[in-house]
Amino acid sequence: MKTYPESIAFLGQFGRFQQMVFFLLCISIVPNGFGAFTLVFLADTPSHHCRVPDVNLTEDWRSAIIPVRVVNGKPVRSSCSRYRLDVVRNLSDQGYSPDHDVNLTTLEEETCKDGWIYSKDVYQSTIVTEFDLVCNDKWKKPFTTTIFFVGILVGSFFAGQLSDKCGRKPVLFVTLALQTIFTFIQVFSVSWLMFTVLLVINGLGQMSNYMAALVLGAEILTGNVRLLYSSLGTCFGFAAGYMLLPLCAYFVRDWKTLLLVLSVPCLAFFPFWWFIPESPRWLLCQDRVEEAEAIVKKAAKINKVQAPGAIFEGYNVAKAKTDPKEPHSILDLVRNVDIAAMTVVLCYVAFTISAGYYGISFNTTQLHDNTYVSCFISGAVELPAYVSSWLALRYIPRRLSVIATLVLAAIPLYLMQLVPEGYFGLSLLLEMVGKYAITTGFGLMFAYTTELYPTALRNTAAGICNTVARLGSCIMPYLLELRSYSKFLPYIILGSLAVLAAFATIFLPESFGRPLPDTMRDMRKRERINCPCLPKAETPVAVLLMDNPKA
């Protein structure tokens, strides 16, 4: 029986059909780019101080009622306290001057009982100003980011398995609908709790549709076009959304309007349903050969080529002999020692890359006084990173590529603590090198993971790895909070994780230059993890011949 790429070779690699699938799927990924980092602007905290009610106070006392603190050598107004209003009002009524008659440091302070006044120099409003997520409630801000990534984690876990059971296409559009609809509904949030609940549901669709689109395109496309799509195509779609976010946020400074601007245009993606087909590979794995042939014949008509009468002739018979029909589940990822060990290593590497990627991304937004410029730079540096991942996928073995990017990411993170105080440009350069390297690894791992697992488990495996990766993004807000103890501590932790991940990658099997496995039998033939602690099995002669065409 011919392999899937051989069966559809008559279509060519990049005809009109493949171009349509390629570009529509890339466009469908754009919302993930701005959705993943929307909280950079939605949850930013502008400068603020206690509100002073409209009582009888002189202008001098109204200005002096907010204590002044020294932060990093600079005097700033307190954000969470004021001098006791009744005491200040009494002193003002008696004609005392705050500049000459009273030692302000002796006055008792109180919390902001009447709320806060927020600066509108940058934002008209954010969820922080809307729901007062400051002072005693400031813990809610990092928790909001974490709970969003928890939603992504849960969505990744279930979406991968649903995609393998129900199909790539339905999951792609259902998760896209979750993102669009619940981003829109968030506009009407009347409390932080309501906003957070809706954010979790929104997160169920975030990245889940990215994974569905990635796997769908990787299974439809073949050869170098598949590599181009899995690395440059999908990643450029994500980066486009990432860079679009600060441009939209710059012109829309109100959080509710920004959510509307980001959600409503996504309705234009739903007509794609009639142009993006289901994965023929997946249909074949479900024994739906006629449906798979119908899609390929329609593709042949679009490409204006003649399709053979029976494209997958004898597929059911050959499949029954080589891979008897059996239900597949998440347990297949751990039943075999080699596959289980490979899954554990891939999950750890994905965890490290996700923690590093989101940690550096959220931190780099603070590298410039202008948050919009910071966010745009952080997004723009991803473009050369994705080009590098594409070149690496095309010319360099997968293991070597991933190890190199992890080491390159760790080195600048360690060097950050050696930069002398005041060398801002050097610190920025090192952090951008780290962002470039970790982003390159991000692009590599998506493609690497899809190449190691068979069609029946591909989305489940990608979903599990993506789920574990989300754990890295969930801890990211609290990892960045460690800067209050030492500003270099997050860098040291992320660098150490990257070094360990590089070492673990050494034991992964290689997939460079090999066809995608369609069945568990195909996977078991070759996916042996290179760990000396695991028992070695004899390699069948047939496998040696398959892996060495010259033999």
PDB file of N, CA and C in Angstrom, residues 418-508:
ATOM      1  N   LEU A 418      25.567  39.756  35.394  1.00  0.00           N
ATOM      2  CA  LEU A 418      26.924  40.303  35.322  1.00  0.00           C
ATOM      3  C   LEU A 418      26.965  41.690  34.687  1.00  0.00           C
ATOM      4  N   VAL A 419      25.836  42.151  34.161  1.00  0.00           N
ATOM      5  CA  VAL A 419      25.801  43.460  33.498  1.00  0.00           C
ATOM      6  C   VAL A 419      25.861  44.559  34.555  1.00  0.00           C
ATOM      7  N   PRO A 420      26.811  45.504  34.426  1.00  0.00           N
ATOM      8  CA  PRO A 420      26.915  46.592  35.403  1.00  0.00           C
ATOM      9  C   PRO A 420      25.663  47.456  35.427  1.00  0.00           C
ATOM     10  N   GLU A 421      25.386  48.042  36.564  1.00  0.00           N
ATOM     11  CA  GLU A 421      24.223  48.906  36.733  1.00  0.00           C
ATOM     12  C   GLU A 421      24.306  50.075  35.756  1.00  0.00           C
ATOM     13  N   GLY A 422      23.211  50.345  35.077  1.00  0.00           N
ATOM     14  CA  GLY A 422      23.174  51.478  34.154  1.00  0.00           C
ATOM     15  C   GLY A 422      23.411  51.105  32.700  1.00  0.00           C
ATOM     16  N   TYR A 423      23.875  49.876  32.431  1.00  0.00           N
ATOM     17  CA  TYR A 423      24.098  49.452  31.047  1.00  0.00           C
ATOM     18  C   TYR A 423      22.779  48.881  30.503  1.00  0.00           C
ATOM     19  N   PHE A 424      21.832  49.769  30.302  1.00  0.00           N
ATOM     20  CA  PHE A 424      20.482  49.355  29.898  1.00  0.00           C
ATOM     21  C   PHE A 424      20.498  48.683  28.525  1.00  0.00           C
ATOM     22  N   GLY A 425      21.265  49.244  27.596  1.00  0.00           N
ATOM     23  CA  GLY A 425      21.305  48.701  26.240  1.00  0.00           C
ATOM     24  C   GLY A 425      21.799  47.267  26.209  1.00  0.00           C
ATOM     25  N   LEU A 426      22.821  46.960  27.010  1.00  0.00           N
ATOM     26  CA  LEU A 426      23.364  45.608  27.049  1.00  0.00           C
ATOM     27  C   LEU A 426      22.357  44.631  27.655  1.00  0.00           C
ATOM     28  N   SER A 427      21.668  45.065  28.706  1.00  0.00           N
ATOM     29  CA  SER A 427      20.637  44.212  29.315  1.00  0.00           C
ATOM     30  C   SER A 427      19.525  43.919  28.319  1.00  0.00           C
ATOM     31  N   LEU A 428      19.127  44.933  27.582  1.00  0.00           N
ATOM     32  CA  LEU A 428      18.077  44.758  26.573  1.00  0.00           C
ATOM     33  C   LEU A 428      18.522  43.779  25.492  1.00  0.00           C
ATOM     34  N   LEU A 429      19.777  43.923  25.051  1.00  0.00           N
ATOM     35  CA  LEU A 429      20.310  43.036  24.013  1.00  0.00           C
ATOM     36  C   LEU A 429      20.323  41.579  24.489  1.00  0.00           C
ATOM     37  N   LEU A 430      20.800  41.347  25.718  1.00  0.00           N
ATOM     38  CA  LEU A 430      20.861  39.988  26.233  1.00  0.00           C
ATOM     39  C   LEU A 430      19.463  39.377  26.354  1.00  0.00           C
ATOM     40  N   GLU A 431      18.515  40.158  26.835  1.00  0.00           N
ATOM     41  CA  GLU A 431      17.166  39.623  26.997  1.00  0.00           C
ATOM     42  C   GLU A 431      16.534  39.323  25.639  1.00  0.00           C
ATOM     43  N   MET A 432      16.826  40.167  24.634  1.00  0.00           N
ATOM     44  CA  MET A 432      16.289  39.914  23.306  1.00  0.00           C
ATOM     45  C   MET A 432      16.930  38.681  22.666  1.00  0.00           C
ATOM     46  N   VAL A 433      18.212  38.432  22.957  1.00  0.00           N
ATOM     47  CA  VAL A 433      18.853  37.201  22.468  1.00  0.00           C
ATOM     48  C   VAL A 433      18.172  35.989  23.100  1.00  0.00           C
ATOM     49  N   GLY A 434      17.890  36.070  24.408  1.00  0.00           N
ATOM     50  CA  GLY A 434      17.180  34.998  25.084  1.00  0.00           C
ATOM     51  C   GLY A 434      15.794  34.791  24.503  1.00  0.00           C
ATOM     52  N   LYS A 435      15.085  35.900  24.220  1.00  0.00           N
ATOM     53  CA  LYS A 435      13.739  35.807  23.635  1.00  0.00           C
ATOM     54  C   LYS A 435      13.816  35.183  22.242  1.00  0.00           C
ATOM     55  N   TYR A 436      14.808  35.605  21.457  1.00  0.00           N
ATOM     56  CA  TYR A 436      14.996  35.049  20.110  1.00  0.00           C
ATOM     57  C   TYR A 436      15.221  33.533  20.172  1.00  0.00           C
ATOM     58  N   ALA A 437      16.095  33.090  21.076  1.00  0.00           N
ATOM     59  CA  ALA A 437      16.434  31.671  21.162  1.00  0.00           C
ATOM     60  C   ALA A 437      15.241  30.845  21.638  1.00  0.00           C
ATOM     61  N   ILE A 438      14.571  31.307  22.680  1.00  0.00           N
ATOM     62  CA  ILE A 438      13.467  30.522  23.240  1.00  0.00           C
ATOM     63  C   ILE A 438      12.296  30.484  22.271  1.00  0.00           C
ATOM     64  N   THR A 439      12.102  31.568  21.490  1.00  0.00           N
ATOM     65  CA  THR A 439      11.042  31.587  20.487  1.00  0.00           C
ATOM     66  C   THR A 439      11.363  30.635  19.347  1.00  0.00           C
ATOM     67  N   THR A 440      12.638  30.571  18.965  1.00  0.00           N
ATOM     68  CA  THR A 440      13.052  29.592  17.954  1.00  0.00           C
ATOM     69  C   THR A 440      12.738  28.178  18.427  1.00  0.00           C
ATOM     70  N   GLY A 441      13.044  27.908  19.694  1.00  0.00           N
ATOM     71  CA  GLY A 441      12.720  26.595  20.257  1.00  0.00           C
ATOM     72  C   GLY A 441      11.227  26.328  20.276  1.00  0.00           C
ATOM     73  N   PHE A 442      10.433  27.373  20.536  1.00  0.00           N
ATOM     74  CA  PHE A 442       8.977  27.237  20.529  1.00  0.00           C
ATOM     75  C   PHE A 442       8.506  26.747  19.164  1.00  0.00           C
ATOM     76  N   GLY A 443       9.018  27.385  18.093  1.00  0.00           N
ATOM     77  CA  GLY A 443       8.632  26.970  16.751  1.00  0.00           C
ATOM     78  C   GLY A 443       9.080  25.563  16.416  1.00  0.00           C
ATOM     79  N   LEU A 444      10.250  25.186  16.885  1.00  0.00           N
ATOM     80  CA  LEU A 444      10.774  23.848  16.616  1.00  0.00           C
ATOM     81  C   LEU A 444       9.953  22.762  17.304  1.00  0.00           C
ATOM     82  N   MET A 445       9.572  23.001  18.558  1.00  0.00           N
ATOM     83  CA  MET A 445       8.924  21.950  19.339  1.00  0.00           C
ATOM     84  C   MET A 445       7.543  21.589  18.818  1.00  0.00           C
ATOM     85  N   PHE A 446       6.811  22.576  18.288  1.00  0.00           N
ATOM     86  CA  PHE A 446       5.502  22.261  17.733  1.00  0.00           C
ATOM     87  C   PHE A 446       5.639  21.255  16.589  1.00  0.00           C
ATOM     88  N   ALA A 447       6.572  21.533  15.674  1.00  0.00           N
ATOM     89  CA  ALA A 447       6.764  20.638  14.535  1.00  0.00           C
ATOM     90  C   ALA A 447       7.361  19.301  14.977  1.00  0.00           C
ATOM     91  N   TYR A 448       8.327  19.340  15.878  1.00  0.00           N
ATOM     92  CA  TYR A 448       9.011  18.130  16.351  1.00  0.00           C
ATOM     93  C   TYR A 448       8.014  17.163  16.987  1.00  0.00           C
ATOM     94  N   THR A 449       7.121  17.689  17.829  1.00  0.00           N
ATOM     95  CA  THR A 449       6.145  16.845  18.516  1.00  0.00           C
ATOM     96  C   THR A 449       5.198  16.169  17.529  1.00  0.00           C
ATOM     97  N   THR A 450       4.713  16.932  16.532  1.00  0.00           N
ATOM     98  CA  THR A 450       3.772  16.343  15.572  1.00  0.00           C
ATOM     99  C   THR A 450       4.434  15.274  14.712  1.00  0.00           C
ATOM    100  N   GLU A 451       5.755  15.333  14.549  1.00  0.00           N
ATOM    101  CA  GLU A 451       6.460  14.363  13.713  1.00  0.00           C
ATOM    102  C   GLU A 451       6.716  13.038  14.432  1.00  0.00           C
ATOM    103  N   LEU A 452       6.674  13.035  15.747  1.00  0.00           N
ATOM    104  CA  LEU A 452       7.039  11.840  16.504  1.00  0.00           C
ATOM    105  C   LEU A 452       5.875  10.899  16.769  1.00  0.00           C
ATOM    106  N   TYR A 453       4.633  11.413  16.696  1.00  0.00           N
ATOM    107  CA  TYR A 453       3.471  10.597  17.056  1.00  0.00           C
ATOM    108  C   TYR A 453       2.645  10.241  15.827  1.00  0.00           C
ATOM    109  N   PRO A 454       1.926   9.098  15.863  1.00  0.00           N
ATOM    110  CA  PRO A 454       1.101   8.682  14.725  1.00  0.00           C
ATOM    111  C   PRO A 454      -0.168   9.512  14.616  1.00  0.00           C
ATOM    112  N   THR A 455      -0.818   9.420  13.454  1.00  0.00           N
ATOM    113  CA  THR A 455      -2.005  10.233  13.186  1.00  0.00           C
ATOM    114  C   THR A 455      -3.087  10.019  14.233  1.00  0.00           C
ATOM    115  N   ALA A 456      -3.288   8.761  14.661  1.00  0.00           N
ATOM    116  CA  ALA A 456      -4.362   8.455  15.611  1.00  0.00           C
ATOM    117  C   ALA A 456      -4.151   9.110  16.963  1.00  0.00           C
ATOM    118  N   LEU A 457      -2.908   9.456  17.297  1.00  0.00           N
ATOM    119  CA  LEU A 457      -2.604  10.041  18.611  1.00  0.00           C
ATOM    120  C   LEU A 457      -1.941  11.406  18.509  1.00  0.00           C
ATOM    121  N   ARG A 458      -1.792  11.902  17.298  1.00  0.00           N
ATOM    122  CA  ARG A 458      -0.969  13.106  17.114  1.00  0.00           C
ATOM    123  C   ARG A 458      -1.524  14.298  17.903  1.00  0.00           C
ATOM    124  N   ASN A 459      -2.823  14.539  17.777  1.00  0.00           N
ATOM    125  CA  ASN A 459      -3.373  15.711  18.460  1.00  0.00           C
ATOM    126  C   ASN A 459      -3.474  15.480  19.965  1.00  0.00           C
ATOM    127  N   THR A 460      -3.724  14.228  20.381  1.00  0.00           N
ATOM    128  CA  THR A 460      -3.738  13.929  21.811  1.00  0.00           C
ATOM    129  C   THR A 460      -2.370  14.193  22.418  1.00  0.00           C
ATOM    130  N   ALA A 461      -1.319  13.713  21.749  1.00  0.00           N
ATOM    131  CA  ALA A 461       0.044  13.913  22.249  1.00  0.00           C
ATOM    132  C   ALA A 461       0.416  15.386  22.257  1.00  0.00           C
ATOM    133  N   ALA A 462       0.079  16.081  21.160  1.00  0.00           N
ATOM    134  CA  ALA A 462       0.371  17.520  21.100  1.00  0.00           C
ATOM    135  C   ALA A 462      -0.403  18.259  22.183  1.00  0.00           C
ATOM    136  N   GLY A 463      -1.651  17.821  22.437  1.00  0.00           N
ATOM    137  CA  GLY A 463      -2.453  18.458  23.481  1.00  0.00           C
ATOM    138  C   GLY A 463      -1.884  18.230  24.872  1.00  0.00           C
ATOM    139  N   ILE A 464      -1.381  17.021  25.136  1.00  0.00           N
ATOM    140  CA  ILE A 464      -0.790  16.727  26.444  1.00  0.00           C
ATOM    141  C   ILE A 464       0.475  17.560  26.652  1.00  0.00           C
ATOM    142  N   CYS A 465       1.331  17.581  25.640  1.00  0.00           N
ATOM    143  CA  CYS A 465       2.557  18.394  25.747  1.00  0.00           C
ATOM    144  C   CYS A 465       2.199  19.866  25.927  1.00  0.00           C
ATOM    145  N   ASN A 466       1.182  20.307  25.197  1.00  0.00           N
ATOM    146  CA  ASN A 466       0.756  21.701  25.316  1.00  0.00           C
ATOM    147  C   ASN A 466       0.159  21.963  26.692  1.00  0.00           C
ATOM    148  N   THR A 467      -0.526  20.967  27.256  1.00  0.00           N
ATOM    149  CA  THR A 467      -1.104  21.117  28.589  1.00  0.00           C
ATOM    150  C   THR A 467      -0.010  21.300  29.640  1.00  0.00           C
ATOM    151  N   VAL A 468       0.995  20.436  29.582  1.00  0.00           N
ATOM    152  CA  VAL A 468       2.113  20.551  30.528  1.00  0.00           C
ATOM    153  C   VAL A 468       2.853  21.869  30.307  1.00  0.00           C
ATOM    154  N   ALA A 469       2.974  22.281  29.035  1.00  0.00           N
ATOM    155  CA  ALA A 469       3.614  23.560  28.743  1.00  0.00           C
ATOM    156  C   ALA A 469       2.862  24.705  29.408  1.00  0.00           C
ATOM    157  N   ARG A 470       1.527  24.591  29.459  1.00  0.00           N
ATOM    158  CA  ARG A 470       0.729  25.659  30.093  1.00  0.00           C
ATOM    159  C   ARG A 470       1.028  25.778  31.581  1.00  0.00           C
ATOM    160  N   LEU A 471       1.449  24.676  32.208  1.00  0.00           N
ATOM    161  CA  LEU A 471       1.853  24.779  33.616  1.00  0.00           C
ATOM    162  C   LEU A 471       2.999  25.774  33.749  1.00  0.00           C
ATOM    163  N   GLY A 472       3.904  25.765  32.763  1.00  0.00           N
ATOM    164  CA  GLY A 472       4.998  26.732  32.773  1.00  0.00           C
ATOM    165  C   GLY A 472       4.498  28.156  32.681  1.00  0.00           C
ATOM    166  N   SER A 473       3.494  28.385  31.827  1.00  0.00           N
ATOM    167  CA  SER A 473       2.948  29.738  31.706  1.00  0.00           C
ATOM    168  C   SER A 473       2.114  30.116  32.927  1.00  0.00           C
ATOM    169  N   CYS A 474       1.512  29.110  33.598  1.00  0.00           N
ATOM    170  CA  CYS A 474       0.721  29.406  34.799  1.00  0.00           C
ATOM    171  C   CYS A 474       1.590  29.917  35.949  1.00  0.00           C
ATOM    172  N   ILE A 475       2.802  29.370  36.081  1.00  0.00           N
ATOM    173  CA  ILE A 475       3.671  29.808  37.174  1.00  0.00           C
ATOM    174  C   ILE A 475       4.411  31.092  36.827  1.00  0.00           C
ATOM    175  N   MET A 476       4.362  31.486  35.548  1.00  0.00           N
ATOM    176  CA  MET A 476       5.130  32.645  35.099  1.00  0.00           C
ATOM    177  C   MET A 476       4.835  33.932  35.879  1.00  0.00           C
ATOM    178  N   PRO A 477       3.554  34.314  36.142  1.00  0.00           N
ATOM    179  CA  PRO A 477       3.322  35.557  36.878  1.00  0.00           C
ATOM    180  C   PRO A 477       3.976  35.569  38.256  1.00  0.00           C
ATOM    181  N   TYR A 478       3.968  34.434  38.937  1.00  0.00           N
ATOM    182  CA  TYR A 478       4.561  34.365  40.272  1.00  0.00           C
ATOM    183  C   TYR A 478       6.078  34.239  40.195  1.00  0.00           C
ATOM    184  N   LEU A 479       6.575  33.662  39.124  1.00  0.00           N
ATOM    185  CA  LEU A 479       8.021  33.627  38.906  1.00  0.00           C
ATOM    186  C   LEU A 479       8.558  35.040  38.752  1.00  0.00           C
ATOM    187  N   LEU A 480       7.839  35.867  38.023  1.00  0.00           N
ATOM    188  CA  LEU A 480       8.270  37.256  37.847  1.00  0.00           C
ATOM    189  C   LEU A 480       8.160  38.057  39.149  1.00  0.00           C
ATOM    190  N   GLU A 481       7.261  37.630  40.039  1.00  0.00           N
ATOM    191  CA  GLU A 481       7.134  38.316  41.330  1.00  0.00           C
ATOM    192  C   GLU A 481       8.386  38.134  42.187  1.00  0.00           C
ATOM    193  N   LEU A 482       9.216  37.124  41.877  1.00  0.00           N
ATOM    194  CA  LEU A 482      10.455  36.901  42.627  1.00  0.00           C
ATOM    195  C   LEU A 482      11.448  38.045  42.441  1.00  0.00           C
ATOM    196  N   ARG A 483      11.170  38.940  41.499  1.00  0.00           N
ATOM    197  CA  ARG A 483      12.042  40.106  41.312  1.00  0.00           C
ATOM    198  C   ARG A 483      12.066  40.988  42.546  1.00  0.00           C
ATOM    199  N   SER A 484      11.025  40.878  43.397  1.00  0.00           N
ATOM    200  CA  SER A 484      11.013  41.680  44.616  1.00  0.00           C
ATOM    201  C   SER A 484      12.086  41.225  45.598  1.00  0.00           C
ATOM    202  N   TYR A 485      12.563  39.971  45.452  1.00  0.00           N
ATOM    203  CA  TYR A 485      13.653  39.465  46.285  1.00  0.00           C
ATOM    204  C   TYR A 485      14.999  39.689  45.606  1.00  0.00           C
ATOM    205  N   SER A 486      15.063  39.387  44.327  1.00  0.00           N
ATOM    206  CA  SER A 486      16.262  39.618  43.532  1.00  0.00           C
ATOM    207  C   SER A 486      15.833  39.708  42.076  1.00  0.00           C
ATOM    208  N   LYS A 487      16.200  40.790  41.417  1.00  0.00           N
ATOM    209  CA  LYS A 487      15.730  40.977  40.047  1.00  0.00           C
ATOM    210  C   LYS A 487      16.342  39.962  39.084  1.00  0.00           C
ATOM    211  N   PHE A 488      17.392  39.256  39.521  1.00  0.00           N
ATOM    212  CA  PHE A 488      18.033  38.267  38.658  1.00  0.00           C
ATOM    213  C   PHE A 488      17.540  36.844  38.918  1.00  0.00           C
ATOM    214  N   LEU A 489      16.774  36.648  39.994  1.00  0.00           N
ATOM    215  CA  LEU A 489      16.339  35.301  40.354  1.00  0.00           C
ATOM    216  C   LEU A 489      15.499  34.641  39.260  1.00  0.00           C
ATOM    217  N   PRO A 490      14.547  35.332  38.638  1.00  0.00           N
ATOM    218  CA  PRO A 490      13.802  34.685  37.539  1.00  0.00           C
ATOM    219  C   PRO A 490      14.708  34.256  36.396  1.00  0.00           C
ATOM    220  N   TYR A 491      15.718  35.071  36.068  1.00  0.00           N
ATOM    221  CA  TYR A 491      16.635  34.721  34.977  1.00  0.00           C
ATOM    222  C   TYR A 491      17.415  33.449  35.313  1.00  0.00           C
ATOM    223  N   ILE A 492      17.886  33.348  36.551  1.00  0.00           N
ATOM    224  CA  ILE A 492      18.673  32.180  36.959  1.00  0.00           C
ATOM    225  C   ILE A 492      17.818  30.914  36.902  1.00  0.00           C
ATOM    226  N   ILE A 493      16.573  30.997  37.376  1.00  0.00           N
ATOM    227  CA  ILE A 493      15.683  29.835  37.355  1.00  0.00           C
ATOM    228  C   ILE A 493      15.386  29.404  35.927  1.00  0.00           C
ATOM    229  N   LEU A 494      15.046  30.362  35.058  1.00  0.00           N
ATOM    230  CA  LEU A 494      14.732  30.027  33.669  1.00  0.00           C
ATOM    231  C   LEU A 494      15.955  29.472  32.942  1.00  0.00           C
ATOM    232  N   GLY A 495      17.134  30.040  33.219  1.00  0.00           N
ATOM    233  CA  GLY A 495      18.357  29.535  32.599  1.00  0.00           C
ATOM    234  C   GLY A 495      18.663  28.109  33.023  1.00  0.00           C
ATOM    235  N   SER A 496      18.457  27.810  34.310  1.00  0.00           N
ATOM    236  CA  SER A 496      18.720  26.461  34.816  1.00  0.00           C
ATOM    237  C   SER A 496      17.749  25.448  34.217  1.00  0.00           C
ATOM    238  N   LEU A 497      16.479  25.830  34.101  1.00  0.00           N
ATOM    239  CA  LEU A 497      15.502  24.948  33.466  1.00  0.00           C
ATOM    240  C   LEU A 497      15.894  24.648  32.023  1.00  0.00           C
ATOM    241  N   ALA A 498      16.400  25.668  31.318  1.00  0.00           N
ATOM    242  CA  ALA A 498      16.789  25.488  29.919  1.00  0.00           C
ATOM    243  C   ALA A 498      17.976  24.536  29.786  1.00  0.00           C
ATOM    244  N   VAL A 499      18.935  24.639  30.683  1.00  0.00           N
ATOM    245  CA  VAL A 499      20.103  23.743  30.630  1.00  0.00           C
ATOM    246  C   VAL A 499      19.669  22.298  30.852  1.00  0.00           C
ATOM    247  N   LEU A 500      18.810  22.052  31.835  1.00  0.00           N
ATOM    248  CA  LEU A 500      18.324  20.698  32.098  1.00  0.00           C
ATOM    249  C   LEU A 500      17.509  20.157  30.917  1.00  0.00           C
ATOM    250  N   ALA A 501      16.719  21.030  30.296  1.00  0.00           N
ATOM    251  CA  ALA A 501      15.929  20.613  29.139  1.00  0.00           C
ATOM    252  C   ALA A 501      16.829  20.249  27.962  1.00  0.00           C
ATOM    253  N   ALA A 502      17.918  20.998  27.779  1.00  0.00           N
ATOM    254  CA  ALA A 502      18.866  20.690  26.699  1.00  0.00           C
ATOM    255  C   ALA A 502      19.483  19.312  26.911  1.00  0.00           C
ATOM    256  N   PHE A 503      19.816  19.009  28.158  1.00  0.00           N
ATOM    257  CA  PHE A 503      20.381  17.683  28.471  1.00  0.00           C
ATOM    258  C   PHE A 503      19.354  16.583  28.208  1.00  0.00           C
ATOM    259  N   ALA A 504      18.101  16.801  28.600  1.00  0.00           N
ATOM    260  CA  ALA A 504      17.057  15.793  28.414  1.00  0.00           C
ATOM    261  C   ALA A 504      16.782  15.541  26.938  1.00  0.00           C
ATOM    262  N   THR A 505      16.913  16.575  26.105  1.00  0.00           N
ATOM    263  CA  THR A 505      16.625  16.445  24.677  1.00  0.00           C
ATOM    264  C   THR A 505      17.580  15.465  23.990  1.00  0.00           C
ATOM    265  N   ILE A 506      18.768  15.282  24.542  1.00  0.00           N
ATOM    266  CA  ILE A 506      19.757  14.363  23.963  1.00  0.00           C
ATOM    267  C   ILE A 506      19.161  12.970  23.778  1.00  0.00           C
ATOM    268  N   PHE A 507      18.237  12.576  24.669  1.00  0.00           N
ATOM    269  CA  PHE A 507      17.706  11.214  24.668  1.00  0.00           C
ATOM    270  C   PHE A 507      16.502  11.032  23.749  1.00  0.00           C
ATOM    271  N   LEU A 508      16.004  12.113  23.119  1.00  0.00           N
ATOM    272  CA  LEU A 508      14.839  11.990  22.254  1.00  0.00           C
ATOM    273  C   LEU A 508      15.204  11.334  20.924  1.00  0.00           C
TER     274      LEU A 508
END
